[in-house]
XYZ file of C-alpha atoms in Angstrom:
570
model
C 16.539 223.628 23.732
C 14.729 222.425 26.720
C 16.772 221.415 30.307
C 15.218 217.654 29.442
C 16.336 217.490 25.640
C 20.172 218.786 27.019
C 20.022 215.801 29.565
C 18.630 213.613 26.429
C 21.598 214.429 24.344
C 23.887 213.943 26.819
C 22.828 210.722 27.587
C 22.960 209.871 23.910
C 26.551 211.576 23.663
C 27.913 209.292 26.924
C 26.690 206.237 25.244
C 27.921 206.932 21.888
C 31.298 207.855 23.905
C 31.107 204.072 25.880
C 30.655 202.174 22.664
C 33.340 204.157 21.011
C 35.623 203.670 23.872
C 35.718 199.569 23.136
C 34.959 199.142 27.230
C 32.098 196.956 25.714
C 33.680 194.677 23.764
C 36.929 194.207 26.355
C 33.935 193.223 29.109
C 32.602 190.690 26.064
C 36.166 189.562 25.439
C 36.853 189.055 29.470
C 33.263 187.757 30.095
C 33.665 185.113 27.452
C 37.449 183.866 28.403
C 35.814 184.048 32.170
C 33.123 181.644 31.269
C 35.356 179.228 29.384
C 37.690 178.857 32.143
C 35.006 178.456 34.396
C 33.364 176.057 32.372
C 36.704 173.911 31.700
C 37.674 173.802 35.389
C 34.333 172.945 36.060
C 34.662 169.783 33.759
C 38.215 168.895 34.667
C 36.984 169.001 38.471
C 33.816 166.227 37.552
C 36.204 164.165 36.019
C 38.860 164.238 38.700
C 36.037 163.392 41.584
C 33.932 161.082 39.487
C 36.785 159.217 38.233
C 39.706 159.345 41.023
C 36.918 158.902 43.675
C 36.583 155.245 42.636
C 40.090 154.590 44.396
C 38.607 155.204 47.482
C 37.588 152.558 50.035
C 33.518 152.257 50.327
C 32.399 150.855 53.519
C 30.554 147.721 52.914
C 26.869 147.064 54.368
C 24.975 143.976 55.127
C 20.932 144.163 55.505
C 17.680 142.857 54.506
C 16.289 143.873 51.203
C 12.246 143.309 50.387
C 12.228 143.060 46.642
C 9.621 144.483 44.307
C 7.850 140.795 44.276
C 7.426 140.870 48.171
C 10.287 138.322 48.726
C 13.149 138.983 51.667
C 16.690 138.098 51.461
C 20.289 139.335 53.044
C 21.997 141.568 50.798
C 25.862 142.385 50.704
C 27.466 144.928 48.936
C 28.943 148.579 48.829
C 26.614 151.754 47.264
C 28.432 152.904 43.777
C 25.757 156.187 43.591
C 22.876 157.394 44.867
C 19.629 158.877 42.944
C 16.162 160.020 44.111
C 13.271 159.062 41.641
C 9.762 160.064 41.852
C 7.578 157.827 44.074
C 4.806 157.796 41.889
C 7.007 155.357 39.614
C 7.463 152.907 42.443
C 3.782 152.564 43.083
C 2.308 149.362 41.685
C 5.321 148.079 41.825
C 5.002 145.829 44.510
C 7.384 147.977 46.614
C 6.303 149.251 49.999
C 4.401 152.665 50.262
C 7.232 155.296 49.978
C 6.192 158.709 52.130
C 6.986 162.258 50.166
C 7.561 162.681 46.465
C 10.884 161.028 45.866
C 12.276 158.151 47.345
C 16.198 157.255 47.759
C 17.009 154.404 45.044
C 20.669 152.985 45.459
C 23.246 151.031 42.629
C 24.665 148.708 44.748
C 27.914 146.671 43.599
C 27.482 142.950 44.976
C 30.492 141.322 43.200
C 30.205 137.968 42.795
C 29.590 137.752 39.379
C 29.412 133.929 38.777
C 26.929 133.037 41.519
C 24.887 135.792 41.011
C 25.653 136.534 37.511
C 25.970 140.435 37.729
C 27.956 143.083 39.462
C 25.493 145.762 40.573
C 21.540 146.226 41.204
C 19.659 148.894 42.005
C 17.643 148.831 44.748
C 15.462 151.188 46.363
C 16.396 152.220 50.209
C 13.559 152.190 52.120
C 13.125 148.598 51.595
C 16.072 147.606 53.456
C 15.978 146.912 57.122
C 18.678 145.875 59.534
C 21.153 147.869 57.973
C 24.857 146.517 59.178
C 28.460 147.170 58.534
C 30.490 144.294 59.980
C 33.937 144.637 60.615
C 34.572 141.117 59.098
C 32.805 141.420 55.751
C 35.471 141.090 53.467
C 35.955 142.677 50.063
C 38.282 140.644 48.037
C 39.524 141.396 44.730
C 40.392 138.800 42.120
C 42.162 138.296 38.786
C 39.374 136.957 37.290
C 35.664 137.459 38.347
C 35.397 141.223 39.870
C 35.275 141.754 43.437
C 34.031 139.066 45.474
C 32.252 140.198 48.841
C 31.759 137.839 51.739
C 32.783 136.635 55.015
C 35.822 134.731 55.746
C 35.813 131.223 57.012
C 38.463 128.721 56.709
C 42.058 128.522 54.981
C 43.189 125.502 53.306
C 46.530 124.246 52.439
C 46.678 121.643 49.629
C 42.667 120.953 50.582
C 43.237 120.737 54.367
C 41.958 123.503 56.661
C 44.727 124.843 58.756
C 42.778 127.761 60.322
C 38.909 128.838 60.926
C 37.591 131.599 62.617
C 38.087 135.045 61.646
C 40.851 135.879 64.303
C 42.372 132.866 63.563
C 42.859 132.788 60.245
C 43.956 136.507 59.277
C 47.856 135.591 61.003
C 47.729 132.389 58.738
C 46.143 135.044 55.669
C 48.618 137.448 54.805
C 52.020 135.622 54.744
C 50.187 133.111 52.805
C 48.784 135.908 50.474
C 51.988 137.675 49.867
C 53.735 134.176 48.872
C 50.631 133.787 46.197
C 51.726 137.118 45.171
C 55.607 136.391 44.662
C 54.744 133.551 43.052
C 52.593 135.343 40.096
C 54.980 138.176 40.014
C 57.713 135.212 39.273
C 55.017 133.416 36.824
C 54.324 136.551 35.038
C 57.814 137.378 34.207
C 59.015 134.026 32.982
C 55.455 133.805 30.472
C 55.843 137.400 29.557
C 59.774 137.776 29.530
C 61.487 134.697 29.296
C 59.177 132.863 27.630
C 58.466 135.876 25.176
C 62.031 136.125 24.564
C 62.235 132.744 23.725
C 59.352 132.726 21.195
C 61.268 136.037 19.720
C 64.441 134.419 18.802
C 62.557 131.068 17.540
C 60.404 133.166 15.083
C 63.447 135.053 14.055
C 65.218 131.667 13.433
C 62.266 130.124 11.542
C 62.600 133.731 9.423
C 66.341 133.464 8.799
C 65.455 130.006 7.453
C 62.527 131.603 5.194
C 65.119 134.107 4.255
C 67.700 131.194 2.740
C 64.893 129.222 1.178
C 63.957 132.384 -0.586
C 67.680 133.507 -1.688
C 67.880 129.644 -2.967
C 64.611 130.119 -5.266
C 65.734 133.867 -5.997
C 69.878 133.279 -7.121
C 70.007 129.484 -7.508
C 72.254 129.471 -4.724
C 71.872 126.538 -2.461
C 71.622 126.342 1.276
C 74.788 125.080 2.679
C 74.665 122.214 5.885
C 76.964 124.927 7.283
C 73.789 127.511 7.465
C 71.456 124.778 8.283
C 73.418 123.023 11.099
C 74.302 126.974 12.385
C 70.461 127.035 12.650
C 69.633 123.661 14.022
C 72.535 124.660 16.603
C 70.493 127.846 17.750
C 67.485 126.270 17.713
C 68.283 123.264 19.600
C 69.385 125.913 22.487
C 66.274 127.895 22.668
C 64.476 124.569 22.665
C 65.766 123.646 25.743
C 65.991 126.933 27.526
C 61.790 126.443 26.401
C 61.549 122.895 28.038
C 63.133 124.479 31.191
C 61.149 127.593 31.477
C 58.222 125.158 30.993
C 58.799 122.594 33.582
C 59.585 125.688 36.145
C 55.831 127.152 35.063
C 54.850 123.778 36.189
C 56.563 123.904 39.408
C 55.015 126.947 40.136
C 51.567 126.749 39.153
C 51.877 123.525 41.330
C 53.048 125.923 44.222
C 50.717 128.685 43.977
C 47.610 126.229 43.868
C 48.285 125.566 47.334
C 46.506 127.541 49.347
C 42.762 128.780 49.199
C 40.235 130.649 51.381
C 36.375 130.240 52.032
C 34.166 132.369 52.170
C 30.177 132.599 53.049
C 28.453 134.677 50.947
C 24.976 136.698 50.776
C 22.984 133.802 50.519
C 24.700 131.832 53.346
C 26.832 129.569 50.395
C 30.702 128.944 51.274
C 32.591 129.165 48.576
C 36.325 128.200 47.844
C 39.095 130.602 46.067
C 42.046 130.088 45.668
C 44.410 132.402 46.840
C 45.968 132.436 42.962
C 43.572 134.208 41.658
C 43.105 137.029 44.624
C 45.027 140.249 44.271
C 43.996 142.284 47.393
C 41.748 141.566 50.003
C 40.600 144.378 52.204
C 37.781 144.606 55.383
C 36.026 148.286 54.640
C 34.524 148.544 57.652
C 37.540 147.789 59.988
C 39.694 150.708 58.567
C 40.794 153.676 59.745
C 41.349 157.262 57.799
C 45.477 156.117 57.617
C 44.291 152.960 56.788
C 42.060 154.093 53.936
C 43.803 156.728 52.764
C 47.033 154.307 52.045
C 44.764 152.088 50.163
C 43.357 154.697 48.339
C 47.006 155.861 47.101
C 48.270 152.481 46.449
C 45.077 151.221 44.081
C 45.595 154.812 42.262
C 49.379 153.642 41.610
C 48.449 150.203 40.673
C 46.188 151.809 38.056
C 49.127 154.049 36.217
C 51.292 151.141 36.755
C 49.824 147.497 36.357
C 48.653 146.364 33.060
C 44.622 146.050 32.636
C 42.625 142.812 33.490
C 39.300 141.509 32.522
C 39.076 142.734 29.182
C 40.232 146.485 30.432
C 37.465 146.618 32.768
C 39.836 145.881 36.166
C 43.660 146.375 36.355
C 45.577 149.450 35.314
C 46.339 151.391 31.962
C 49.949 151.278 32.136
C 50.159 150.071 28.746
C 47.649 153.072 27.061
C 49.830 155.743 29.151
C 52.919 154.113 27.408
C 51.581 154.066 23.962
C 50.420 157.437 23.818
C 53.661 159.119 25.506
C 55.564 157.227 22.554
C 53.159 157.553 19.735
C 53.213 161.831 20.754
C 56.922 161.176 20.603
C 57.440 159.786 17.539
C 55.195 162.058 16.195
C 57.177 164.989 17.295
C 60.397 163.793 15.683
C 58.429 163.449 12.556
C 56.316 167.013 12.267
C 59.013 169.304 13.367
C 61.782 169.119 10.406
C 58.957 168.372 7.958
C 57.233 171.380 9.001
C 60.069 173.389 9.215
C 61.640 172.971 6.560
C 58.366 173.575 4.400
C 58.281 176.958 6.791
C 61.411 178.283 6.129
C 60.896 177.055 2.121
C 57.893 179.447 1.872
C 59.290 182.672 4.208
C 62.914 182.464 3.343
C 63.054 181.119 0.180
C 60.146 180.917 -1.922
C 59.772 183.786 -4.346
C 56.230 185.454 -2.870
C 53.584 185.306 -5.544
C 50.267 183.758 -6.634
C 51.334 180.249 -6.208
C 53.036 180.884 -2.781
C 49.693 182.386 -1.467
C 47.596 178.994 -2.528
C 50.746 176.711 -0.746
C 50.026 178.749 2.224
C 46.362 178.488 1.759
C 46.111 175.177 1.247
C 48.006 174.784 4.212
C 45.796 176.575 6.651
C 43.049 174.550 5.364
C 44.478 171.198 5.836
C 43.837 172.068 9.467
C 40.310 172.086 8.749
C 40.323 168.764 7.158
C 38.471 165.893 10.176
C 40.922 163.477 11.336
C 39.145 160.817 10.204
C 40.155 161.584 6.849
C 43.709 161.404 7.826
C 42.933 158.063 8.990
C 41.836 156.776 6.107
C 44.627 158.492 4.070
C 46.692 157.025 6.478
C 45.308 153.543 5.908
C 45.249 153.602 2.215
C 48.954 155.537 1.662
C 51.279 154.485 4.964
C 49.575 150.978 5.951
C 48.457 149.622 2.265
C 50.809 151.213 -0.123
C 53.829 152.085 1.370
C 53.822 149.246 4.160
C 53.157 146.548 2.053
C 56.304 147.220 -0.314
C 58.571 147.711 2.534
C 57.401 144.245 3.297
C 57.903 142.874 -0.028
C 61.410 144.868 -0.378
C 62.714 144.195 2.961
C 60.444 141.480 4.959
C 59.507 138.769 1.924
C 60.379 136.056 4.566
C 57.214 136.887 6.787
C 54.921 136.859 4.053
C 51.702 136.076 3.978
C 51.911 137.415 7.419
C 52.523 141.391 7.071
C 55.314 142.939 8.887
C 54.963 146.418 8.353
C 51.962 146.206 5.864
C 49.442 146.138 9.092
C 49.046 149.148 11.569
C 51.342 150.329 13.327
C 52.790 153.108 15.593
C 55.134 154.338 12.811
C 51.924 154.381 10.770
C 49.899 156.001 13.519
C 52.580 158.811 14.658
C 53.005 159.766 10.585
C 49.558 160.044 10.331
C 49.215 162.242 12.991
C 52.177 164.025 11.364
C 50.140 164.992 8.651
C 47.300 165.783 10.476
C 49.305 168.429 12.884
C 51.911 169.803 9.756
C 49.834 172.938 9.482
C 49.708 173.788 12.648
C 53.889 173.760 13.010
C 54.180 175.607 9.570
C 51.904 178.080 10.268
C 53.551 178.599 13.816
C 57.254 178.375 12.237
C 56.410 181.092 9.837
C 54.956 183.401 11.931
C 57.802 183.190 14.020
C 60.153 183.571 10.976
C 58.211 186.822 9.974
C 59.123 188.614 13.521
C 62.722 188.146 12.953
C 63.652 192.016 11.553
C 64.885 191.767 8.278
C 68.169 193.411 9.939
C 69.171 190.555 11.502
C 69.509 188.831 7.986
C 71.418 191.378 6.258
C 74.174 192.041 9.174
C 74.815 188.859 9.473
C 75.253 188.466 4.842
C 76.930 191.709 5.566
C 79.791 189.696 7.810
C 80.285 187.700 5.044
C 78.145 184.482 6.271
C 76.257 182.436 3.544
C 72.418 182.457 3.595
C 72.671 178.461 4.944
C 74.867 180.155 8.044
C 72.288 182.720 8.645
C 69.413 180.473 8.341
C 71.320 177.312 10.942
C 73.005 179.991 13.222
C 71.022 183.225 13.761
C 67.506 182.639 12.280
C 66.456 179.512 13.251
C 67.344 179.325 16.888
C 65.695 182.413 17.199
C 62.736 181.334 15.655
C 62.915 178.208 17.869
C 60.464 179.585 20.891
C 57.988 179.697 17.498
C 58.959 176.183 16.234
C 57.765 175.066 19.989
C 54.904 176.774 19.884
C 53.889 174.997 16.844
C 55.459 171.545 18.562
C 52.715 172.371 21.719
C 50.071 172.642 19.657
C 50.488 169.781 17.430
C 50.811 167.562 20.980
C 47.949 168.796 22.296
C 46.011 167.922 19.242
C 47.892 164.395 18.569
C 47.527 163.055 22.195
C 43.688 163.148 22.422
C 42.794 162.233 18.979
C 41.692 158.602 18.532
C 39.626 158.328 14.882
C 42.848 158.242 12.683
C 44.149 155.865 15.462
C 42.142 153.312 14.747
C 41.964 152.948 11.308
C 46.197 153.196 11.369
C 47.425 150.789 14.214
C 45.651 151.012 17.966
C 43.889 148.232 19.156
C 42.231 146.923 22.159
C 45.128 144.597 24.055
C 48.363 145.164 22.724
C 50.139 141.714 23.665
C 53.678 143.962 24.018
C 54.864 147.228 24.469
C 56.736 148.334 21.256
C 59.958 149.086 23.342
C 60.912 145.883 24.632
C 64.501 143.694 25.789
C 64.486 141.993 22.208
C 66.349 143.793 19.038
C 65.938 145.886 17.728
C 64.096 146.845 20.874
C 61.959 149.970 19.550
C 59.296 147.775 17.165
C 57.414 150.404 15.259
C 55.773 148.264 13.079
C 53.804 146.838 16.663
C 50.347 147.886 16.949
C 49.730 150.089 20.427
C 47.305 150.990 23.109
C 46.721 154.720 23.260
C 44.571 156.384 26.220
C 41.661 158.054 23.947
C 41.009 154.562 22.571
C 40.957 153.101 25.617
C 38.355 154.999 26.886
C 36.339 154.848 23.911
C 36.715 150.901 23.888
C 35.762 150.535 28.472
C 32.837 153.034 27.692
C 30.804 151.959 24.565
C 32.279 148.584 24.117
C 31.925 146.836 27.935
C 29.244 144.779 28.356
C 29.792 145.903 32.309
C 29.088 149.587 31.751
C 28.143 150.454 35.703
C 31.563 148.599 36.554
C 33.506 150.398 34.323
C 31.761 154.046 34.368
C 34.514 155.580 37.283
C 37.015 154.113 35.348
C 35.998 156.522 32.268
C 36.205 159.291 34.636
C 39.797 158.141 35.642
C 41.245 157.227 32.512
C 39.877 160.569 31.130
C 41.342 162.318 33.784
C 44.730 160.901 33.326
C 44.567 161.623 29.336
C 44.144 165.262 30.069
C 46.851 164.978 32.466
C 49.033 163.203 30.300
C 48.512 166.392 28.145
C 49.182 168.677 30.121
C 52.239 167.292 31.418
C 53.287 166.832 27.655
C 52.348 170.519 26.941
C 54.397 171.471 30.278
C 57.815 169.945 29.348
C 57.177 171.530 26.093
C 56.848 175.081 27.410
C 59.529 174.718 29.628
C 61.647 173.962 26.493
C 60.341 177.090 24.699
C 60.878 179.312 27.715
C 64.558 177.931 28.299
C 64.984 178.475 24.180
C 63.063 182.182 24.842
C 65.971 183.122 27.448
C 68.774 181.549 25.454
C 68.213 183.813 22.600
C 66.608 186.986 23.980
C 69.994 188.958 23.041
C 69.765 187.924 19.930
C 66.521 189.629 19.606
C 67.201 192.548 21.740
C 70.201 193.251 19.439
């Protein structure tokens, strides 16, 4: 054999030796775990700076724009994002000759929806001249209308002007802004709270009476002027606690009509708004870093706090974080001692044979089933079937009007129950399966009944398995929205199902859940530009909802881990 063949063969023999070695397929392994996390904190960080970004304050610019049909007027507004598109498209356009390949085209946000009739326009940037960014332009944002951008000019009380000029009107502004504010704070609670509770007790009267009419058509047994004047009596006290909850809404409507500002906008109009219908007002330009950086953190509170506005295109998502955080809840109580028990019926119980081997396949492909079809199962079995006889067992008085026979979050979180059982079973088991068969047999051995063995030794130490199973099944419930909607989430929820009125935890209430949320601001808006950051956020905060969710849940596991390592050790 020649010097080159023995250098050929041992080339051939140190490959053959590398691929045998598995060095290959641990690089593959690492390479491909390196690129997913990669890839997922790559996603997660687009999110977070797309989507919390929008807290932050723009400055606002004021300048001449030449539109594409040669005409010149002042523009006002803050850029939302930036884009460069080929000049070639602009030619012919009746746009000005753009020098290089690409020219600069902005989406600016110009508020002012009802005298302009839209939010943003895109415009391209070498057409604007006498660029500005006056301390004074104000950016004002409202209950109803979007943002409103413009330049302060008078405030009125009750019609009269009381102040003009910029300097002189901000020390008239804010007191007079923060007493619009206590007064809607005070409004909201007495329509949402008082007035709420009211309602509550009058539709539970007007049920109770139902309730007798039907037990008089059912047994023959009459209603008694006892029952009725017992009613009447109730009823004539909520009527009146309604009459003076009322006349105080009147007072303060009356109240926080008072004041107003005006404003000159881009096209040199004044305008008037009242000061009930502003929520924060804000001048851009005039702020410092502090300055911005406070505003920044108190509009990203607002949004996990305050309840949404404008058809969930403005306010917060207070009542979708809510929603989901219970539905995952309820959901958890549900899934783990349905799929434990049905774990510890087919490892500890369950003689192991042909049919044992089909439950547990079947099983492992119920995870493959798409949640949709759990949705409609859901619809069909919980909402049809089994709601509508609870309402006809328990709730005839409500009828037509379905109590529990509509979706619901019960409805919702068993749904989701189903959907996640494999995963917990599966987990469960496998956790069951570690447990040497030793353990089971010294502790029969001490005379303890299988039941005693199973509550006392077994299962706790199976328990860091159990919340395996429980993470898993959160992670999957909390971002799934197809079953949701077929089973109980809507758009607006008018109430949160935990609430001051009993029984206080409504499950039959239909809820808001995060995934749906961000389903309905992104395909269903009519305002998609407005409410494209607020995608970003809202997705943000799901996966953060998540993975706070997931956290709790490990720490659990680990705490459970500790507890009974020396059981396992023995």
């Amino acid at each position: 054999m020649s010097t080159q063949d023995m250098s050929t063969q041992k080339n051939i023999q140190r490959q053959q030796s590398w691929w045998g070695s598995g060095d290959p397929w641990i690089w593959l392994t690492s390479s491909a775990v390196t690129i997913s996390v990669i890839v997922v904190f790559s996603l997660l960080t687009l999110i977070a700076v797309r989507g919390l970004g929008h807290f932050w304050p723009s400055d606002a610019f004021m300048a001449n724009y030449k539109d594409d049909k040669g005409n010149t007027y002042r523009l006002i507004g803050e850029v939302h994002t930036h884009e460069k598109v080929p000049a070639d498209q602009l030619d012919g356009l009746g746009y000005d000759k753009v020098e290089g390949a690409f020219a600069d085209r902005y989406l600016v946000k110009t508020g002012n929806r009802e005298l302009v009739g839209l939010d943003f326009r895109w415009i391209v940037a070498q057409q604007l001249t006498d660029v500005e960014y006056p301390e004074t332009l104000m950016v004002l944002e409202r209950r109803k209308g979007g943002n409103f951008y413009g330049f302060l000019r008078s405030i009125k009380e009750s019609g009269q002007v009381v102040a003009e000029g910029h300097e002189r009107i901000l020390p008239e502004l804010w007191p007079r802004l923060e007493r619009a504010q206590t007064l809607y704070l005070e409004i909201n609670r007495i329509e949402r709270h008082e007035i709420g509770r009211v309602n509550y007790a009058l539709e539970q009267l007007r049920l109770a009476h139902r309730r007798l009419e039907l037990r008089q058509e059912r047994t023959g047994e009459p209603i008694t002027a006892q029952e009725l004047a017992d009613l009447e009596t109730q009823r004539e006290v909520h009527d009146v606690e309604f009459q003076k909850l009322s006349e105080r809404l009147g007072q303060l409507y009356q109240e926080i009509d008072r004041d107003s500002i005006t404003a000159e906008v881009m096209d040199g109009q004044v305008v008037e708004i009242p000061l009930a219908n502003v929520v924060y007002i804000h001048f851009p330009n005039a702020m410092g870093v502090s300055e911005k950086l406070s505003h920044y953190f108190m509009k990203l509170g607002w949004f996990v706090s305050k309840d949404p506005r404008e058809a969930n295109t403005e306010g917060g998502v207070f009542p979708a974080i809510f929603g989901t955080v219970m539905m995952v809840f309820v959901m958890s109580i549900i899934v783990t001692p349905f799929g434990v028990i049905a774990a510890v019926y087919l490892r500890e119980y369950a003689k192991q044979g042909f049919l044992t081997r089909t439950i547990r396949i079947a099983v492992n492909n119920l995870a493959g089933v798409p949640s949709i079809v759990y949705g409609v199962f859901g619809l069909g079995f919980f909402v049809y079937f089994l709601g509508g006889t609870i309402d006809q067992l328990f709730y005839p008085e409500a009828l037509p009007a379905p109590t529990f026979g509509s979706g619901g979050i019960l409805w919702a979180a068993l749904t989701l129950a189903i959907l996640t059982l494999p995963v917990v079973i599966v987990s469960t088991e496998e956790g069951l399966s570690r447990i040497p068969s030793s353990i089971r047999e010294g502790s029969l051995a001490l005379g303890a009944t299988k039941a005693e063995t199973l509550w006392r030794t077994i299962l706790p130490m199976a328990s860091p398995a159990i919340m395996t199973g429980l993470i898993l099944a959160i992670a999957r419930a909390a971002g799934e929205v197809a079953p949701l909607m077929l089973v109980g989430v809507v758009k607006l929820a008018p109430s949160l199902v935990l609430d001051g009125n009993y029984p206080f935890l409504h499950l039959e209430r239909k809820f808001m859940h995060l995934g749906f949320h961000i389903y309905d601001i992104g395909f269903q808006s009519p305002n998609v530009e407005a409410v494209r950051p607020l995608v970003y956020a809202t997705s943000f905060l799901l996966v953060a909802v998540i993975i706070i969710l997931n956290i709790v849940a490990i720490w659990i596991r680990n705490h459970l881990r500790e507890k009974y390592k020396s059981l396992e050790s023995a």
